[in-house]
């Protein structure tokens, strides 16, 4: 779970950590990739098949979710290892009395200690990456034209509303994380990893031939892809 930064000891009484639903909110954010995955899966499938009519192309585009899952897993593993190798076990949250007999975070917590290391903000990373990925995939809406009386229109509209609400929540939670959790350097590194994951895929890899590809665009909207290639 995220840690309050040392400079937030005197945070205002209305801070996120004091809210009755604080643990529920943090758990919801911890599952950010799962929520994003579950909504983008049907959205990408429906919109891309509606525009291309090619099941193979739809499957190729759905592989962006597998890439996103790999990025999430690799980055969170890196964060965990960095916190482990830069951390020590202390007797109190004030970082007093190093307990050298405990060499891992899990062992430290089990024995009632407090582990302190360079804890890159996983929330800053994940919320940044998820929000940007949703925005990229929803760019396909410029091309989607459906009959209002058709069930496909209802399904896509429902998914668009749900993704819009989810993006708003991710931005709000990102701001809460920026104010109440971690120190500045931990939040900056987390956000940079999120930006790197987004640009490395949608900005660098996906415009290339051997990739999941960008969302379908007409010739008039290919300027975005061309600018990426440049």
mmCIF file of N, CA and C in Angstrom, residues 42-179:
data_model
loop_
_atom_site.group_PDB
_atom_site.id
_atom_site.type_symbol
_atom_site.label_atom_id
_atom_site.label_comp_id
_atom_site.label_asym_id
_atom_site.label_seq_id
_atom_site.Cartn_x
_atom_site.Cartn_y
_atom_site.Cartn_z
ATOM 1 N N UNK A 42 -14.116 -4.877 -24.366
ATOM 2 C CA UNK A 42 -15.284 -4.830 -25.264
ATOM 3 C C UNK A 42 -15.295 -3.587 -26.147
ATOM 4 N N UNK A 43 -14.775 -2.459 -25.645
ATOM 5 C CA UNK A 43 -14.770 -1.230 -26.441
ATOM 6 C C UNK A 43 -13.910 -1.392 -27.688
ATOM 7 N N UNK A 44 -12.694 -1.898 -27.524
ATOM 8 C CA UNK A 44 -11.797 -2.107 -28.672
ATOM 9 C C UNK A 44 -12.394 -3.130 -29.629
ATOM 10 N N UNK A 45 -12.935 -4.214 -29.082
ATOM 11 C CA UNK A 45 -13.497 -5.271 -29.922
ATOM 12 C C UNK A 45 -14.663 -4.744 -30.768
ATOM 13 N N UNK A 46 -15.596 -4.043 -30.152
ATOM 14 C CA UNK A 46 -16.786 -3.574 -30.871
ATOM 15 C C UNK A 46 -16.457 -2.486 -31.888
ATOM 16 N N UNK A 47 -15.691 -1.473 -31.462
ATOM 17 C CA UNK A 47 -15.409 -0.352 -32.367
ATOM 18 C C UNK A 47 -14.493 -0.773 -33.522
ATOM 19 N N UNK A 48 -13.485 -1.566 -33.237
ATOM 20 C CA UNK A 48 -12.550 -1.962 -34.287
ATOM 21 C C UNK A 48 -13.195 -2.923 -35.284
ATOM 22 N N UNK A 49 -14.056 -3.820 -34.796
ATOM 23 C CA UNK A 49 -14.740 -4.730 -35.730
ATOM 24 C C UNK A 49 -15.774 -3.959 -36.550
ATOM 25 N N UNK A 50 -16.446 -3.002 -35.936
ATOM 26 C CA UNK A 50 -17.428 -2.190 -36.657
ATOM 27 C C UNK A 50 -16.761 -1.416 -37.794
ATOM 28 N N UNK A 51 -15.541 -0.937 -37.576
ATOM 29 C CA UNK A 51 -14.855 -0.120 -38.573
ATOM 30 C C UNK A 51 -14.137 -0.952 -39.630
ATOM 31 N N UNK A 52 -13.610 -2.102 -39.252
ATOM 32 C CA UNK A 52 -12.797 -2.887 -40.196
ATOM 33 C C UNK A 52 -13.479 -4.153 -40.685
ATOM 34 N N UNK A 53 -14.330 -4.755 -39.847
ATOM 35 C CA UNK A 53 -14.982 -6.011 -40.222
ATOM 36 C C UNK A 53 -14.019 -7.183 -40.310
ATOM 37 N N UNK A 54 -12.815 -7.022 -39.761
ATOM 38 C CA UNK A 54 -11.788 -8.068 -39.840
ATOM 39 C C UNK A 54 -11.457 -8.579 -38.447
ATOM 40 N N UNK A 55 -11.801 -9.849 -38.206
ATOM 41 C CA UNK A 55 -11.563 -10.438 -36.884
ATOM 42 C C UNK A 55 -10.071 -10.489 -36.555
ATOM 43 N N UNK A 56 -9.252 -10.753 -37.565
ATOM 44 C CA UNK A 56 -7.806 -10.820 -37.342
ATOM 45 C C UNK A 56 -7.238 -9.496 -36.868
ATOM 46 N N UNK A 57 -7.724 -8.416 -37.478
ATOM 47 C CA UNK A 57 -7.253 -7.093 -37.090
ATOM 48 C C UNK A 57 -7.719 -6.742 -35.678
ATOM 49 N N UNK A 58 -8.933 -7.182 -35.347
ATOM 50 C CA UNK A 58 -9.457 -6.931 -34.001
ATOM 51 C C UNK A 58 -8.607 -7.652 -32.959
ATOM 52 N N UNK A 59 -8.255 -8.900 -33.238
ATOM 53 C CA UNK A 59 -7.414 -9.654 -32.313
ATOM 54 C C UNK A 59 -6.041 -9.003 -32.169
ATOM 55 N N UNK A 60 -5.521 -8.504 -33.283
ATOM 56 C CA UNK A 60 -4.232 -7.815 -33.237
ATOM 57 C C UNK A 60 -4.312 -6.583 -32.347
ATOM 58 N N UNK A 61 -5.401 -5.812 -32.478
ATOM 59 C CA UNK A 61 -5.558 -4.611 -31.670
ATOM 60 C C UNK A 61 -5.808 -4.947 -30.211
ATOM 61 N N UNK A 62 -6.487 -6.066 -29.955
ATOM 62 C CA UNK A 62 -6.733 -6.467 -28.572
ATOM 63 C C UNK A 62 -5.442 -6.856 -27.859
ATOM 64 N N UNK A 63 -4.419 -7.181 -28.635
ATOM 65 C CA UNK A 63 -3.137 -7.530 -28.013
ATOM 66 C C UNK A 63 -2.511 -6.333 -27.303
ATOM 67 N N UNK A 64 -3.035 -5.116 -27.572
ATOM 68 C CA UNK A 64 -2.551 -3.953 -26.821
ATOM 69 C C UNK A 64 -2.801 -4.137 -25.325
ATOM 70 N N UNK A 65 -3.868 -4.860 -24.992
ATOM 71 C CA UNK A 65 -4.174 -5.110 -23.583
ATOM 72 C C UNK A 65 -3.164 -6.067 -22.961
ATOM 73 N N UNK A 66 -2.680 -7.014 -23.749
ATOM 74 C CA UNK A 66 -1.636 -7.921 -23.261
ATOM 75 C C UNK A 66 -0.332 -7.155 -23.046
ATOM 76 N N UNK A 67 -0.039 -6.247 -23.979
ATOM 77 C CA UNK A 67 1.159 -5.408 -23.839
ATOM 78 C C UNK A 67 1.037 -4.546 -22.587
ATOM 79 N N UNK A 68 -0.145 -3.965 -22.389
ATOM 80 C CA UNK A 68 -0.373 -3.142 -21.201
ATOM 81 C C UNK A 68 -0.209 -3.944 -19.913
ATOM 82 N N UNK A 69 -0.700 -5.189 -19.934
ATOM 83 C CA UNK A 69 -0.551 -6.055 -18.764
ATOM 84 C C UNK A 69 0.920 -6.339 -18.489
ATOM 85 N N UNK A 70 1.690 -6.575 -19.539
ATOM 86 C CA UNK A 70 3.129 -6.823 -19.386
ATOM 87 C C UNK A 70 3.832 -5.589 -18.812
ATOM 88 N N UNK A 71 3.464 -4.404 -19.309
ATOM 89 C CA UNK A 71 4.060 -3.163 -18.806
ATOM 90 C C UNK A 71 3.727 -2.977 -17.331
ATOM 91 N N UNK A 72 2.473 -3.224 -16.971
ATOM 92 C CA UNK A 72 2.056 -3.114 -15.566
ATOM 93 C C UNK A 72 2.860 -4.069 -14.689
ATOM 94 N N UNK A 73 2.991 -5.312 -15.116
ATOM 95 C CA UNK A 73 3.679 -6.322 -14.301
ATOM 96 C C UNK A 73 5.173 -6.012 -14.161
ATOM 97 N N UNK A 74 5.807 -5.658 -15.269
ATOM 98 C CA UNK A 74 7.248 -5.379 -15.248
ATOM 99 C C UNK A 74 7.555 -4.154 -14.392
ATOM 100 N N UNK A 75 6.788 -3.086 -14.578
ATOM 101 C CA UNK A 75 7.062 -1.851 -13.837
ATOM 102 C C UNK A 75 6.829 -2.022 -12.344
ATOM 103 N N UNK A 76 5.722 -2.678 -11.963
ATOM 104 C CA UNK A 76 5.466 -2.868 -10.536
ATOM 105 C C UNK A 76 6.511 -3.782 -9.906
ATOM 106 N N UNK A 77 7.019 -4.750 -10.672
ATOM 107 C CA UNK A 77 8.097 -5.616 -10.168
ATOM 108 C C UNK A 77 9.374 -4.808 -9.961
ATOM 109 N N UNK A 78 9.661 -3.914 -10.903
ATOM 110 C CA UNK A 78 10.845 -3.043 -10.776
ATOM 111 C C UNK A 78 10.715 -2.165 -9.531
ATOM 112 N N UNK A 79 9.530 -1.580 -9.324
ATOM 113 C CA UNK A 79 9.315 -0.716 -8.159
ATOM 114 C C UNK A 79 9.536 -1.491 -6.863
ATOM 115 N N UNK A 80 9.000 -2.716 -6.823
ATOM 116 C CA UNK A 80 9.128 -3.543 -5.624
ATOM 117 C C UNK A 80 10.586 -3.878 -5.333
ATOM 118 N N UNK A 81 11.339 -4.203 -6.376
ATOM 119 C CA UNK A 81 12.757 -4.539 -6.188
ATOM 120 C C UNK A 81 13.561 -3.326 -5.742
ATOM 121 N N UNK A 82 13.249 -2.165 -6.309
ATOM 122 C CA UNK A 82 13.961 -0.946 -5.907
ATOM 123 C C UNK A 82 13.703 -0.643 -4.436
ATOM 124 N N UNK A 83 12.439 -0.780 -4.010
ATOM 125 C CA UNK A 83 12.132 -0.533 -2.600
ATOM 126 C C UNK A 83 12.844 -1.537 -1.703
ATOM 127 N N UNK A 84 12.957 -2.781 -2.164
ATOM 128 C CA UNK A 84 13.627 -3.820 -1.365
ATOM 129 C C UNK A 84 15.118 -3.531 -1.206
ATOM 130 N N UNK A 85 15.785 -3.242 -2.322
ATOM 131 C CA UNK A 85 17.239 -3.080 -2.283
ATOM 132 C C UNK A 85 17.691 -1.738 -1.699
ATOM 133 N N UNK A 86 16.781 -0.776 -1.622
ATOM 134 C CA UNK A 86 17.149 0.523 -1.034
ATOM 135 C C UNK A 86 16.603 0.678 0.380
ATOM 136 N N UNK A 87 15.907 -0.343 0.896
ATOM 137 C CA UNK A 87 15.223 -0.217 2.173
ATOM 138 C C UNK A 87 15.894 -0.905 3.344
ATOM 139 N N UNK A 88 15.417 -0.544 4.513
ATOM 140 C CA UNK A 88 15.845 -1.156 5.774
ATOM 141 C C UNK A 88 14.635 -1.261 6.689
ATOM 142 N N UNK A 89 14.745 -2.136 7.688
ATOM 143 C CA UNK A 89 13.660 -2.334 8.643
ATOM 144 C C UNK A 89 13.927 -1.502 9.892
ATOM 145 N N UNK A 90 12.910 -0.758 10.329
ATOM 146 C CA UNK A 90 13.053 0.107 11.495
ATOM 147 C C UNK A 90 12.039 -0.289 12.571
ATOM 148 N N UNK A 91 12.321 0.141 13.777
ATOM 149 C CA UNK A 91 11.452 -0.195 14.897
ATOM 150 C C UNK A 91 10.202 0.677 14.950
ATOM 151 N N UNK A 92 10.257 1.857 14.343
ATOM 152 C CA UNK A 92 9.117 2.776 14.408
ATOM 153 C C UNK A 92 8.998 3.568 13.107
ATOM 154 N N UNK A 93 7.826 4.166 12.857
ATOM 155 C CA UNK A 93 7.654 4.985 11.640
ATOM 156 C C UNK A 93 8.596 6.181 11.597
ATOM 157 N N UNK A 94 9.145 6.576 12.748
ATOM 158 C CA UNK A 94 10.086 7.693 12.798
ATOM 159 C C UNK A 94 11.482 7.280 12.332
ATOM 160 N N UNK A 95 11.595 6.033 11.859
ATOM 161 C CA UNK A 95 12.859 5.484 11.339
ATOM 162 C C UNK A 95 13.945 5.446 12.419
ATOM 163 N N UNK A 96 13.542 5.001 13.601
ATOM 164 C CA UNK A 96 14.483 4.868 14.708
ATOM 165 C C UNK A 96 14.781 3.391 14.946
ATOM 166 N N UNK A 97 16.034 3.086 15.192
ATOM 167 C CA UNK A 97 16.436 1.722 15.523
ATOM 168 C C UNK A 97 16.336 0.757 14.356
ATOM 169 N N UNK A 98 17.415 0.620 13.605
ATOM 170 C CA UNK A 98 17.435 -0.302 12.467
ATOM 171 C C UNK A 98 17.450 -1.747 12.966
ATOM 172 N N UNK A 99 16.573 -2.562 12.403
ATOM 173 C CA UNK A 99 16.501 -3.989 12.763
ATOM 174 C C UNK A 99 17.156 -4.785 11.639
ATOM 175 N N UNK A 100 18.467 -4.951 11.741
ATOM 176 C CA UNK A 100 19.250 -5.554 10.670
ATOM 177 C C UNK A 100 18.955 -7.032 10.464
ATOM 178 N N UNK A 101 18.313 -7.664 11.452
ATOM 179 C CA UNK A 101 18.027 -9.099 11.309
ATOM 180 C C UNK A 101 16.928 -9.362 10.288
ATOM 181 N N UNK A 102 16.159 -8.314 9.927
ATOM 182 C CA UNK A 102 15.081 -8.472 8.951
ATOM 183 C C UNK A 102 15.526 -7.897 7.607
ATOM 184 N N UNK A 103 15.717 -8.775 6.626
ATOM 185 C CA UNK A 103 16.284 -8.361 5.342
ATOM 186 C C UNK A 103 15.252 -8.190 4.236
ATOM 187 N N UNK A 104 13.979 -8.382 4.551
ATOM 188 C CA UNK A 104 12.941 -8.207 3.529
ATOM 189 C C UNK A 104 11.762 -7.443 4.113
ATOM 190 N N UNK A 105 11.007 -6.796 3.249
ATOM 191 C CA UNK A 105 9.849 -6.017 3.668
ATOM 192 C C UNK A 105 8.805 -6.901 4.334
ATOM 193 N N UNK A 106 8.553 -8.069 3.739
ATOM 194 C CA UNK A 106 7.544 -8.975 4.277
ATOM 195 C C UNK A 106 7.921 -9.451 5.676
ATOM 196 N N UNK A 107 9.174 -9.860 5.845
ATOM 197 C CA UNK A 107 9.638 -10.325 7.153
ATOM 198 C C UNK A 107 9.597 -9.201 8.181
ATOM 199 N N UNK A 108 9.959 -8.009 7.737
ATOM 200 C CA UNK A 108 9.949 -6.843 8.615
ATOM 201 C C UNK A 108 8.551 -6.563 9.145
ATOM 202 N N UNK A 109 7.565 -6.575 8.261
ATOM 203 C CA UNK A 109 6.188 -6.296 8.656
ATOM 204 C C UNK A 109 5.630 -7.403 9.547
ATOM 205 N N UNK A 110 6.008 -8.643 9.255
ATOM 206 C CA UNK A 110 5.522 -9.761 10.058
ATOM 207 C C UNK A 110 6.003 -9.677 11.498
ATOM 208 N N UNK A 111 7.169 -9.085 11.677
ATOM 209 C CA UNK A 111 7.746 -8.954 13.019
ATOM 210 C C UNK A 111 7.421 -7.601 13.659
ATOM 211 N N UNK A 112 6.488 -6.865 13.052
ATOM 212 C CA UNK A 112 6.045 -5.608 13.634
ATOM 213 C C UNK A 112 6.942 -4.423 13.354
ATOM 214 N N UNK A 113 7.836 -4.559 12.376
ATOM 215 C CA UNK A 113 8.728 -3.468 12.028
ATOM 216 C C UNK A 113 8.144 -2.571 10.945
ATOM 217 N N UNK A 114 8.900 -1.562 10.568
ATOM 218 C CA UNK A 114 8.471 -0.602 9.546
ATOM 219 C C UNK A 114 9.561 -0.514 8.476
ATOM 220 N N UNK A 115 9.209 -0.925 7.253
ATOM 221 C CA UNK A 115 10.180 -0.934 6.154
ATOM 222 C C UNK A 115 10.185 0.420 5.454
ATOM 223 N N UNK A 116 11.383 0.944 5.241
ATOM 224 C CA UNK A 116 11.489 2.228 4.545
ATOM 225 C C UNK A 116 12.552 2.134 3.460
ATOM 226 N N UNK A 117 12.131 2.357 2.215
ATOM 227 C CA UNK A 117 13.041 2.372 1.080
ATOM 228 C C UNK A 117 12.528 3.382 0.061
ATOM 229 N N UNK A 118 13.159 3.414 -1.105
ATOM 230 C CA UNK A 118 12.700 4.335 -2.149
ATOM 231 C C UNK A 118 11.500 3.698 -2.839
ATOM 232 N N UNK A 119 10.324 4.117 -2.428
ATOM 233 C CA UNK A 119 9.064 3.515 -2.865
ATOM 234 C C UNK A 119 8.463 4.329 -4.009
ATOM 235 N N UNK A 120 8.851 3.994 -5.245
ATOM 236 C CA UNK A 120 8.297 4.694 -6.412
ATOM 237 C C UNK A 120 6.781 4.531 -6.425
ATOM 238 N N UNK A 121 6.069 5.611 -6.667
ATOM 239 C CA UNK A 121 4.612 5.595 -6.600
ATOM 240 C C UNK A 121 3.997 4.747 -7.715
ATOM 241 N N UNK A 122 3.545 3.560 -7.338
ATOM 242 C CA UNK A 122 2.863 2.703 -8.301
ATOM 243 C C UNK A 122 1.546 3.289 -8.752
ATOM 244 N N UNK A 123 0.892 4.045 -7.859
ATOM 245 C CA UNK A 123 -0.377 4.680 -8.222
ATOM 246 C C UNK A 123 -0.159 5.768 -9.276
ATOM 247 N N UNK A 124 0.879 6.580 -9.098
ATOM 248 C CA UNK A 124 1.159 7.621 -10.092
ATOM 249 C C UNK A 124 1.438 6.997 -11.452
ATOM 250 N N UNK A 125 2.207 5.911 -11.458
ATOM 251 C CA UNK A 125 2.503 5.197 -12.710
ATOM 252 C C UNK A 125 1.229 4.651 -13.340
ATOM 253 N N UNK A 126 0.471 3.897 -12.556
ATOM 254 C CA UNK A 126 -0.674 3.171 -13.093
ATOM 255 C C UNK A 126 -1.783 4.102 -13.548
ATOM 256 N N UNK A 127 -2.076 5.126 -12.757
ATOM 257 C CA UNK A 127 -3.147 6.050 -13.116
ATOM 258 C C UNK A 127 -2.803 6.859 -14.359
ATOM 259 N N UNK A 128 -1.530 7.251 -14.470
ATOM 260 C CA UNK A 128 -1.085 7.967 -15.674
ATOM 261 C C UNK A 128 -1.210 7.084 -16.904
ATOM 262 N N UNK A 129 -0.697 5.874 -16.823
ATOM 263 C CA UNK A 129 -0.706 4.955 -17.954
ATOM 264 C C UNK A 129 -2.128 4.591 -18.375
ATOM 265 N N UNK A 130 -2.982 4.283 -17.407
ATOM 266 C CA UNK A 130 -4.364 3.886 -17.715
ATOM 267 C C UNK A 130 -5.147 5.030 -18.365
ATOM 268 N N UNK A 131 -5.027 6.233 -17.815
ATOM 269 C CA UNK A 131 -5.769 7.367 -18.363
ATOM 270 C C UNK A 131 -5.340 7.669 -19.790
ATOM 271 N N UNK A 132 -4.037 7.656 -20.050
ATOM 272 C CA UNK A 132 -3.542 7.950 -21.394
ATOM 273 C C UNK A 132 -3.934 6.852 -22.389
ATOM 274 N N UNK A 133 -3.937 5.603 -21.942
ATOM 275 C CA UNK A 133 -4.320 4.507 -22.827
ATOM 276 C C UNK A 133 -5.804 4.609 -23.209
ATOM 277 N N UNK A 134 -6.644 4.966 -22.238
ATOM 278 C CA UNK A 134 -8.067 5.129 -22.532
ATOM 279 C C UNK A 134 -8.281 6.251 -23.548
ATOM 280 N N UNK A 135 -7.585 7.366 -23.358
ATOM 281 C CA UNK A 135 -7.710 8.495 -24.284
ATOM 282 C C UNK A 135 -7.283 8.087 -25.691
ATOM 283 N N UNK A 136 -6.190 7.351 -25.803
ATOM 284 C CA UNK A 136 -5.706 6.896 -27.114
ATOM 285 C C UNK A 136 -6.732 6.005 -27.804
ATOM 286 N N UNK A 137 -7.288 5.050 -27.073
ATOM 287 C CA UNK A 137 -8.231 4.109 -27.675
ATOM 288 C C UNK A 137 -9.558 4.767 -28.014
ATOM 289 N N UNK A 138 -9.943 5.788 -27.263
ATOM 290 C CA UNK A 138 -11.213 6.464 -27.539
ATOM 291 C C UNK A 138 -11.110 7.434 -28.709
ATOM 292 N N UNK A 139 -9.905 7.647 -29.230
ATOM 293 C CA UNK A 139 -9.759 8.509 -30.411
ATOM 294 C C UNK A 139 -10.466 7.921 -31.626
ATOM 295 N N UNK A 140 -10.773 6.636 -31.566
ATOM 296 C CA UNK A 140 -11.452 5.972 -32.681
ATOM 297 C C UNK A 140 -12.897 6.449 -32.830
ATOM 298 N N UNK A 141 -13.423 7.124 -31.823
ATOM 299 C CA UNK A 141 -14.817 7.583 -31.872
ATOM 300 C C UNK A 141 -15.069 8.554 -33.009
ATOM 301 N N UNK A 142 -14.018 9.213 -33.504
ATOM 302 C CA UNK A 142 -14.174 10.113 -34.659
ATOM 303 C C UNK A 142 -14.703 9.349 -35.876
ATOM 304 N N UNK A 143 -14.432 8.047 -35.916
ATOM 305 C CA UNK A 143 -14.775 7.241 -37.079
ATOM 306 C C UNK A 143 -16.068 6.434 -36.924
ATOM 307 N N UNK A 144 -16.495 6.230 -35.696
ATOM 308 C CA UNK A 144 -17.626 5.333 -35.439
ATOM 309 C C UNK A 144 -18.947 6.029 -35.740
ATOM 310 N N UNK A 145 -19.683 5.468 -36.676
ATOM 311 C CA UNK A 145 -21.014 5.970 -37.028
ATOM 312 C C UNK A 145 -21.984 4.792 -36.933
ATOM 313 N N UNK A 146 -22.939 4.888 -36.016
ATOM 314 C CA UNK A 146 -23.887 3.790 -35.822
ATOM 315 C C UNK A 146 -25.320 4.317 -35.834
ATOM 316 N N UNK A 147 -26.247 3.412 -36.153
ATOM 317 C CA UNK A 147 -27.668 3.728 -36.124
ATOM 318 C C UNK A 147 -28.126 3.811 -34.669
ATOM 319 N N UNK A 148 -28.732 4.925 -34.284
ATOM 320 C CA UNK A 148 -29.144 5.121 -32.893
ATOM 321 C C UNK A 148 -30.105 4.050 -32.403
ATOM 322 N N UNK A 149 -30.839 3.445 -33.319
ATOM 323 C CA UNK A 149 -31.810 2.423 -32.921
ATOM 324 C C UNK A 149 -31.166 1.038 -32.805
ATOM 325 N N UNK A 150 -29.906 0.935 -33.168
ATOM 326 C CA UNK A 150 -29.219 -0.363 -33.153
ATOM 327 C C UNK A 150 -28.617 -0.615 -31.782
ATOM 328 N N UNK A 151 -28.610 -1.901 -31.380
ATOM 329 C CA UNK A 151 -28.078 -2.253 -30.063
ATOM 330 C C UNK A 151 -26.584 -1.952 -29.959
ATOM 331 N N UNK A 152 -25.882 -1.954 -31.105
ATOM 332 C CA UNK A 152 -24.456 -1.636 -31.101
ATOM 333 C C UNK A 152 -24.229 -0.203 -30.625
ATOM 334 N N UNK A 153 -25.109 0.704 -31.038
ATOM 335 C CA UNK A 153 -24.998 2.104 -30.615
ATOM 336 C C UNK A 153 -25.132 2.216 -29.097
ATOM 337 N N UNK A 154 -26.088 1.478 -28.541
ATOM 338 C CA UNK A 154 -26.300 1.498 -27.090
ATOM 339 C C UNK A 154 -25.088 0.942 -26.357
ATOM 340 N N UNK A 155 -24.554 -0.164 -26.874
ATOM 341 C CA UNK A 155 -23.406 -0.797 -26.225
ATOM 342 C C UNK A 155 -22.188 0.120 -26.230
ATOM 343 N N UNK A 156 -21.895 0.716 -27.389
ATOM 344 C CA UNK A 156 -20.727 1.599 -27.496
ATOM 345 C C UNK A 156 -20.912 2.855 -26.654
ATOM 346 N N UNK A 157 -22.120 3.418 -26.679
ATOM 347 C CA UNK A 157 -22.390 4.615 -25.877
ATOM 348 C C UNK A 157 -22.202 4.332 -24.386
ATOM 349 N N UNK A 158 -22.690 3.177 -23.941
ATOM 350 C CA UNK A 158 -22.541 2.790 -22.534
ATOM 351 C C UNK A 158 -21.068 2.661 -22.163
ATOM 352 N N UNK A 159 -20.293 2.046 -23.042
ATOM 353 C CA UNK A 159 -18.860 1.874 -22.779
ATOM 354 C C UNK A 159 -18.133 3.219 -22.775
ATOM 355 N N UNK A 160 -18.529 4.120 -23.669
ATOM 356 C CA UNK A 160 -17.905 5.445 -23.724
ATOM 357 C C UNK A 160 -18.165 6.205 -22.425
ATOM 358 N N UNK A 161 -19.405 6.159 -21.945
ATOM 359 C CA UNK A 161 -19.743 6.835 -20.688
ATOM 360 C C UNK A 161 -18.950 6.233 -19.535
ATOM 361 N N UNK A 162 -18.892 4.891 -19.493
ATOM 362 C CA UNK A 162 -18.163 4.207 -18.419
ATOM 363 C C UNK A 162 -16.673 4.543 -18.456
ATOM 364 N N UNK A 163 -16.093 4.563 -19.653
ATOM 365 C CA UNK A 163 -14.668 4.902 -19.785
ATOM 366 C C UNK A 163 -14.410 6.361 -19.424
ATOM 367 N N UNK A 164 -15.358 7.238 -19.770
ATOM 368 C CA UNK A 164 -15.222 8.642 -19.410
ATOM 369 C C UNK A 164 -15.234 8.836 -17.897
ATOM 370 N N UNK A 165 -16.154 8.150 -17.228
ATOM 371 C CA UNK A 165 -16.227 8.228 -15.763
ATOM 372 C C UNK A 165 -14.953 7.662 -15.145
ATOM 373 N N UNK A 166 -14.488 6.533 -15.693
ATOM 374 C CA UNK A 166 -13.278 5.899 -15.162
ATOM 375 C C UNK A 166 -12.068 6.820 -15.316
ATOM 376 N N UNK A 167 -11.952 7.477 -16.461
ATOM 377 C CA UNK A 167 -10.842 8.403 -16.680
ATOM 378 C C UNK A 167 -10.902 9.554 -15.691
ATOM 379 N N UNK A 168 -12.101 10.067 -15.433
ATOM 380 C CA UNK A 168 -12.261 11.137 -14.451
ATOM 381 C C UNK A 168 -11.805 10.673 -13.067
ATOM 382 N N UNK A 169 -12.176 9.445 -12.706
ATOM 383 C CA UNK A 169 -11.769 8.899 -11.407
ATOM 384 C C UNK A 169 -10.254 8.764 -11.333
ATOM 385 N N UNK A 170 -9.643 8.279 -12.419
ATOM 386 C CA UNK A 170 -8.180 8.112 -12.421
ATOM 387 C C UNK A 170 -7.477 9.457 -12.264
ATOM 388 N N UNK A 171 -7.982 10.484 -12.930
ATOM 389 C CA UNK A 171 -7.375 11.817 -12.801
ATOM 390 C C UNK A 171 -7.543 12.337 -11.377
ATOM 391 N N UNK A 172 -8.731 12.153 -10.799
ATOM 392 C CA UNK A 172 -8.997 12.597 -9.429
ATOM 393 C C UNK A 172 -8.096 11.870 -8.440
ATOM 394 N N UNK A 173 -7.964 10.555 -8.603
ATOM 395 C CA UNK A 173 -7.113 9.775 -7.711
ATOM 396 C C UNK A 173 -5.637 10.125 -7.888
ATOM 397 N N UNK A 174 -5.259 10.484 -9.118
ATOM 398 C CA UNK A 174 -3.880 10.920 -9.357
ATOM 399 C C UNK A 174 -3.588 12.197 -8.573
ATOM 400 N N UNK A 175 -4.544 13.118 -8.570
ATOM 401 C CA UNK A 175 -4.377 14.374 -7.830
ATOM 402 C C UNK A 175 -4.311 14.112 -6.326
ATOM 403 N N UNK A 176 -5.134 13.172 -5.832
ATOM 404 C CA UNK A 176 -5.096 12.821 -4.413
ATOM 405 C C UNK A 176 -3.745 12.216 -4.047
ATOM 406 N N UNK A 177 -3.240 11.354 -4.918
ATOM 407 C CA UNK A 177 -1.924 10.754 -4.684
ATOM 408 C C UNK A 177 -0.848 11.836 -4.672
ATOM 409 N N UNK A 178 -0.972 12.790 -5.590
ATOM 410 C CA UNK A 178 0.018 13.863 -5.685
ATOM 411 C C UNK A 178 0.048 14.717 -4.419
ATOM 412 N N UNK A 179 -1.111 14.852 -3.752
ATOM 413 C CA UNK A 179 -1.185 15.712 -2.573
ATOM 414 C C UNK A 179 -0.823 14.972 -1.289
#
